[in-house]
Short mmCIF file of C-alpha atoms in Angstrom, two decimals:
data_model
loop_
_atom_site.label_atom_id
_atom_site.label_comp_id
_atom_site.label_asym_id
_atom_site.label_seq_id
_atom_site.Cartn_x
_atom_site.Cartn_y
_atom_site.Cartn_z
CA MET A 271 67.81 -28.48 99.29
CA LYS A 272 70.09 -26.03 101.09
CA GLU A 273 72.98 -27.50 103.10
CA GLY A 274 72.25 -27.52 106.83
CA MET A 275 68.52 -27.01 106.34
CA LYS A 276 66.29 -28.78 108.85
CA LYS A 277 63.11 -29.41 106.89
CA THR A 278 60.88 -27.71 104.35
CA VAL A 279 57.59 -26.19 105.49
CA CYS A 280 54.67 -25.65 103.12
CA VAL A 281 52.84 -22.37 103.65
CA PHE A 282 49.35 -21.86 102.22
CA CYS A 283 48.18 -18.25 101.97
CA GLY A 284 46.50 -15.66 99.81
CA SER A 285 47.92 -14.11 96.65
CA SER A 286 46.26 -10.92 97.89
CA TYR A 287 47.29 -8.97 100.98
CA GLY A 288 43.88 -8.78 102.64
CA SER A 289 42.50 -5.72 104.38
CA LYS A 290 44.79 -5.56 107.44
CA PRO A 291 48.49 -4.64 107.53
CA ALA A 292 48.80 -7.18 110.38
CA TYR A 293 48.59 -10.01 107.83
CA THR A 294 51.56 -8.72 105.85
CA ALA A 295 53.55 -8.01 109.00
CA ALA A 296 52.96 -11.54 110.32
CA ALA A 297 53.86 -13.10 106.96
CA THR A 298 57.14 -11.19 106.98
CA GLU A 299 57.86 -12.26 110.54
CA LEU A 300 57.11 -15.91 109.77
CA GLY A 301 59.36 -15.87 106.70
CA GLU A 302 62.22 -14.30 108.60
CA LEU A 303 61.84 -16.79 111.45
CA LEU A 304 61.73 -19.80 109.11
CA ALA A 305 65.02 -18.68 107.57
CA LYS A 306 66.55 -17.97 110.97
CA LYS A 307 65.57 -21.44 112.22
CA ASN A 308 66.98 -23.05 109.04
CA TYR A 309 63.65 -24.18 107.64
CA GLY A 310 63.01 -24.09 103.90
CA LEU A 311 59.78 -22.90 102.31
CA VAL A 312 57.66 -24.49 99.62
CA TYR A 313 54.66 -22.45 98.55
CA GLY A 314 52.33 -21.63 95.68
CA GLY A 315 54.85 -19.62 93.69
CA GLY A 316 53.24 -16.18 93.66
CA THR A 317 55.06 -12.90 94.20
CA THR A 318 51.92 -10.93 95.06
CA GLY A 319 50.07 -10.77 98.36
CA LEU A 320 50.98 -12.84 101.37
CA MET A 321 52.53 -15.46 99.09
CA GLY A 322 55.13 -13.02 97.86
CA THR A 323 55.64 -11.53 101.31
CA VAL A 324 56.53 -14.77 103.06
CA ALA A 325 58.66 -16.00 100.15
CA LYS A 326 60.67 -12.80 99.90
CA ALA A 327 61.18 -12.75 103.69
CA VAL A 328 62.65 -16.25 103.61
CA SER A 329 64.77 -15.66 100.52
CA SER A 330 66.13 -12.26 101.60
CA ASN A 331 67.28 -13.82 104.87
CA GLY A 332 69.25 -16.55 103.10
CA GLY A 333 66.61 -19.27 103.27
CA TYR A 334 65.59 -21.88 100.72
CA VAL A 335 62.42 -21.09 98.75
CA HIS A 336 60.66 -23.24 96.17
CA GLY A 337 57.59 -21.83 94.46
CA ILE A 338 55.32 -24.16 92.49
CA ILE A 339 52.81 -22.51 90.21
CA PRO A 340 50.53 -23.67 87.37
CA SER A 341 51.32 -22.02 84.05
CA ALA A 342 47.83 -20.53 83.84
CA LEU A 343 48.40 -18.57 87.07
CA VAL A 344 51.79 -17.05 86.25
CA THR A 345 50.21 -13.85 84.94
CA LYS A 346 47.78 -13.70 87.89
CA GLU A 347 50.07 -14.33 90.86
CA ARG A 348 53.41 -12.98 89.64
CA ALA A 349 54.52 -9.36 89.42
CA ASP A 350 57.79 -7.59 88.72
CA GLU A 351 59.62 -5.65 91.44
CA SER A 352 58.23 -2.23 90.45
CA LYS A 353 54.68 -3.56 90.68
CA ILE A 354 55.35 -5.19 94.04
CA GLU A 355 56.65 -1.90 95.51
CA GLU A 356 53.51 -0.12 94.32
CA ILE A 357 51.28 -2.81 95.79
CA ASN A 358 53.08 -2.69 99.14
CA LYS A 359 52.37 1.04 99.37
CA GLU A 360 48.73 0.51 98.44
CA VAL A 361 48.05 -2.24 100.96
CA MET A 362 49.33 -0.09 103.81
CA GLN A 363 46.56 2.33 102.81
CA GLY A 364 43.98 -0.46 102.86
CA VAL A 365 43.68 -0.83 99.09
CA SER A 366 42.65 -4.28 97.84
CA ASN A 367 44.83 -5.74 95.12
CA HIS A 368 45.54 -8.77 93.02
CA LYS A 369 47.62 -7.29 90.20
CA GLY A 370 50.34 -9.72 89.16
CA THR A 371 50.69 -9.15 85.43
CA THR A 372 54.26 -9.68 84.29
CA PHE A 373 57.23 -12.01 84.34
CA ILE A 374 58.64 -14.20 87.11
CA ALA A 375 60.83 -12.25 89.53
CA GLU A 376 64.24 -13.65 90.40
CA ASN A 377 64.58 -13.09 94.16
CA TYR A 378 61.82 -15.39 95.36
CA GLY A 379 63.85 -18.59 95.24
CA LYS A 380 63.48 -21.18 92.52
CA THR A 381 60.24 -21.69 90.63
CA THR A 382 58.71 -24.79 89.11
CA ILE A 383 55.92 -24.21 86.60
CA VAL A 384 53.48 -27.11 86.37
CA SER A 385 50.50 -27.90 84.20
CA ASP A 386 47.68 -27.87 86.75
CA MET A 387 46.57 -27.36 90.36
CA HIS A 388 46.64 -31.06 91.23
CA THR A 389 50.31 -31.33 90.27
CA ARG A 390 51.09 -28.17 92.24
CA LYS A 391 49.49 -29.51 95.42
CA LYS A 392 51.04 -32.95 95.04
CA MET A 393 54.55 -31.51 94.67
CA MET A 394 54.06 -29.13 97.58
CA GLY A 395 52.85 -31.97 99.77
CA GLN A 396 55.74 -34.23 98.84
CA GLU A 397 58.39 -31.60 99.58
CA ALA A 398 56.84 -30.43 102.85
CA ASP A 399 58.56 -32.83 105.22
CA GLY A 400 58.34 -30.19 107.97
CA GLY A 401 54.57 -29.78 107.83
CA PHE A 402 51.94 -27.31 106.66
CA VAL A 403 51.01 -23.80 107.78
CA ALA A 404 47.87 -21.94 106.68
CA MET A 405 47.97 -18.15 106.89
CA PRO A 406 44.98 -15.99 105.90
CA GLY A 407 43.69 -16.57 102.40
CA GLY A 408 40.60 -17.32 100.37
CA TYR A 409 38.95 -20.38 98.83
CA GLY A 410 42.25 -21.82 97.61
CA THR A 411 43.93 -21.58 101.00
CA LEU A 412 40.98 -23.20 102.77
CA GLU A 413 40.82 -25.97 100.16
CA GLU A 414 44.53 -26.68 100.45
CA VAL A 415 44.67 -26.88 104.23
CA MET A 416 41.52 -29.01 104.41
CA GLU A 417 42.90 -31.41 101.81
CA VAL A 418 46.14 -32.03 103.73
CA THR A 419 44.05 -32.37 106.91
CA THR A 420 41.96 -35.05 105.22
CA TRP A 421 45.17 -36.76 104.06
CA SER A 422 46.29 -36.91 107.69
CA GLN A 423 42.92 -38.25 108.83
CA LEU A 424 43.17 -41.02 106.26
CA GLY A 425 46.72 -41.92 107.27
CA ILE A 426 48.48 -40.66 104.14
CA HIS A 427 50.83 -38.59 106.30
CA GLN A 428 51.35 -37.52 109.91
CA LYS A 429 52.96 -34.14 109.33
CA PRO A 430 52.10 -31.06 111.40
CA ILE A 431 49.20 -28.88 110.27
CA ILE A 432 49.03 -25.40 111.79
CA LEU A 433 46.45 -22.64 111.35
CA PHE A 434 48.25 -19.31 111.76
CA ASN A 435 45.37 -17.37 113.26
CA ILE A 436 46.58 -13.82 112.66
CA ASP A 437 44.48 -11.17 114.40
CA GLY A 438 41.58 -13.60 114.84
CA PHE A 439 41.26 -14.34 111.11
CA TYR A 440 40.36 -18.00 111.70
CA ASP A 441 38.23 -17.52 114.85
CA LYS A 442 34.91 -18.21 113.13
CA PHE A 443 36.36 -21.10 111.15
CA ILE A 444 37.65 -22.66 114.37
CA THR A 445 34.18 -22.21 115.88
CA PHE A 446 32.69 -23.91 112.83
CA LEU A 447 35.04 -26.89 113.23
CA GLU A 448 33.96 -27.15 116.87
CA GLU A 449 30.34 -27.25 115.67
CA VAL A 450 31.22 -30.03 113.22
CA VAL A 451 32.73 -32.01 116.10
CA PHE A 452 29.69 -31.31 118.29
CA ASN A 453 27.40 -32.59 115.52
CA GLY A 454 29.35 -35.83 115.18
CA PHE A 455 31.04 -35.38 111.80
CA ILE A 456 34.57 -35.09 113.18
CA SER A 457 35.71 -37.06 116.21
CA GLU A 458 37.27 -35.35 119.23
CA THR A 459 40.53 -37.13 118.40
CA HIS A 460 40.57 -36.06 114.76
CA LYS A 461 39.90 -32.46 115.77
CA ASP A 462 43.45 -32.39 117.12
CA ILE A 463 44.95 -33.03 113.69
CA VAL A 464 44.93 -29.25 113.26
CA HIS A 465 46.78 -27.05 115.78
CA ILE A 466 46.31 -23.31 116.24
CA ALA A 467 49.02 -20.65 116.54
CA THR A 468 48.66 -16.88 116.94
CA THR A 469 52.29 -15.75 116.52
CA ALA A 470 55.16 -16.70 114.23
CA GLU A 471 57.11 -18.03 117.21
CA GLU A 472 54.16 -20.22 118.17
CA VAL A 473 53.95 -21.56 114.60
CA ILE A 474 57.54 -22.79 114.84
CA GLU A 475 56.94 -24.22 118.32
CA LYS A 476 53.82 -26.09 117.17
CA LEU A 477 55.65 -27.46 114.12
CA GLU A 478 58.50 -28.76 116.26
CA MET A 479 56.34 -30.18 119.07
CA TYR A 480 53.54 -31.64 116.91
CA VAL A 481 52.45 -35.22 117.51
CA ALA A 482 49.80 -36.67 115.22
CA PRO A 483 46.81 -37.83 117.28
CA GLU A 484 45.98 -41.47 117.77
CA GLY A 485 42.86 -42.97 116.26
CA ARG A 486 43.38 -41.76 112.71
CA PHE A 487 42.75 -44.17 109.86
CA ASN A 488 45.67 -46.36 108.86
CA LEU A 489 44.97 -47.00 105.20
CA ASP A 490 47.54 -48.55 102.89
CA TRP A 491 48.30 -46.11 100.07
CA SER A 492 51.35 -47.94 98.74
CA SER A 493 49.47 -49.26 95.72
CA GLN A 494 47.83 -45.90 94.86
#
């Protein structure tokens, strides 16, 4: 942990860039702001896509970065610097990519290689004393943010959980969650476990002002 650092925030996001330059721009802005506010970053360890963007933004601004990646994904979510520069040019032209093919780059903070996805998520969750932020991503991102939300509902933790709704990316998902509440599968109280932010500044504000809602389960996990 870096001296003077407040807390470490876990960011879930895609190892691809997505179809809009706004996603990359917001990831860069969030990374820069985390470093400026003295927050560390723990993330999935990739150098491609939004993962690499937010990690490099934190690291290049003097912030602490810890990437945790399963060994099987190193060749899928890591790329060398020359590849990353090519991908950055492509994404600005709207080209889809997911091309990490080589060794671990050195300027994305420290990296821990683990054996499997469960270990990755456990370590990320343990280090993230500052909370969790979900930027745009695919199945993995949705699974990760829903798992830590369930952990909060069950009383395993009371850390902030923020959806970074860049350019309306999560609008339909938020509507779906409202439908789940309406149909009685999530209580009105538990709906407030997840907070929504639309700018990097709002992400930081929500992290700092977050209060876990009352009425969550209070299960004893000490013997687990």
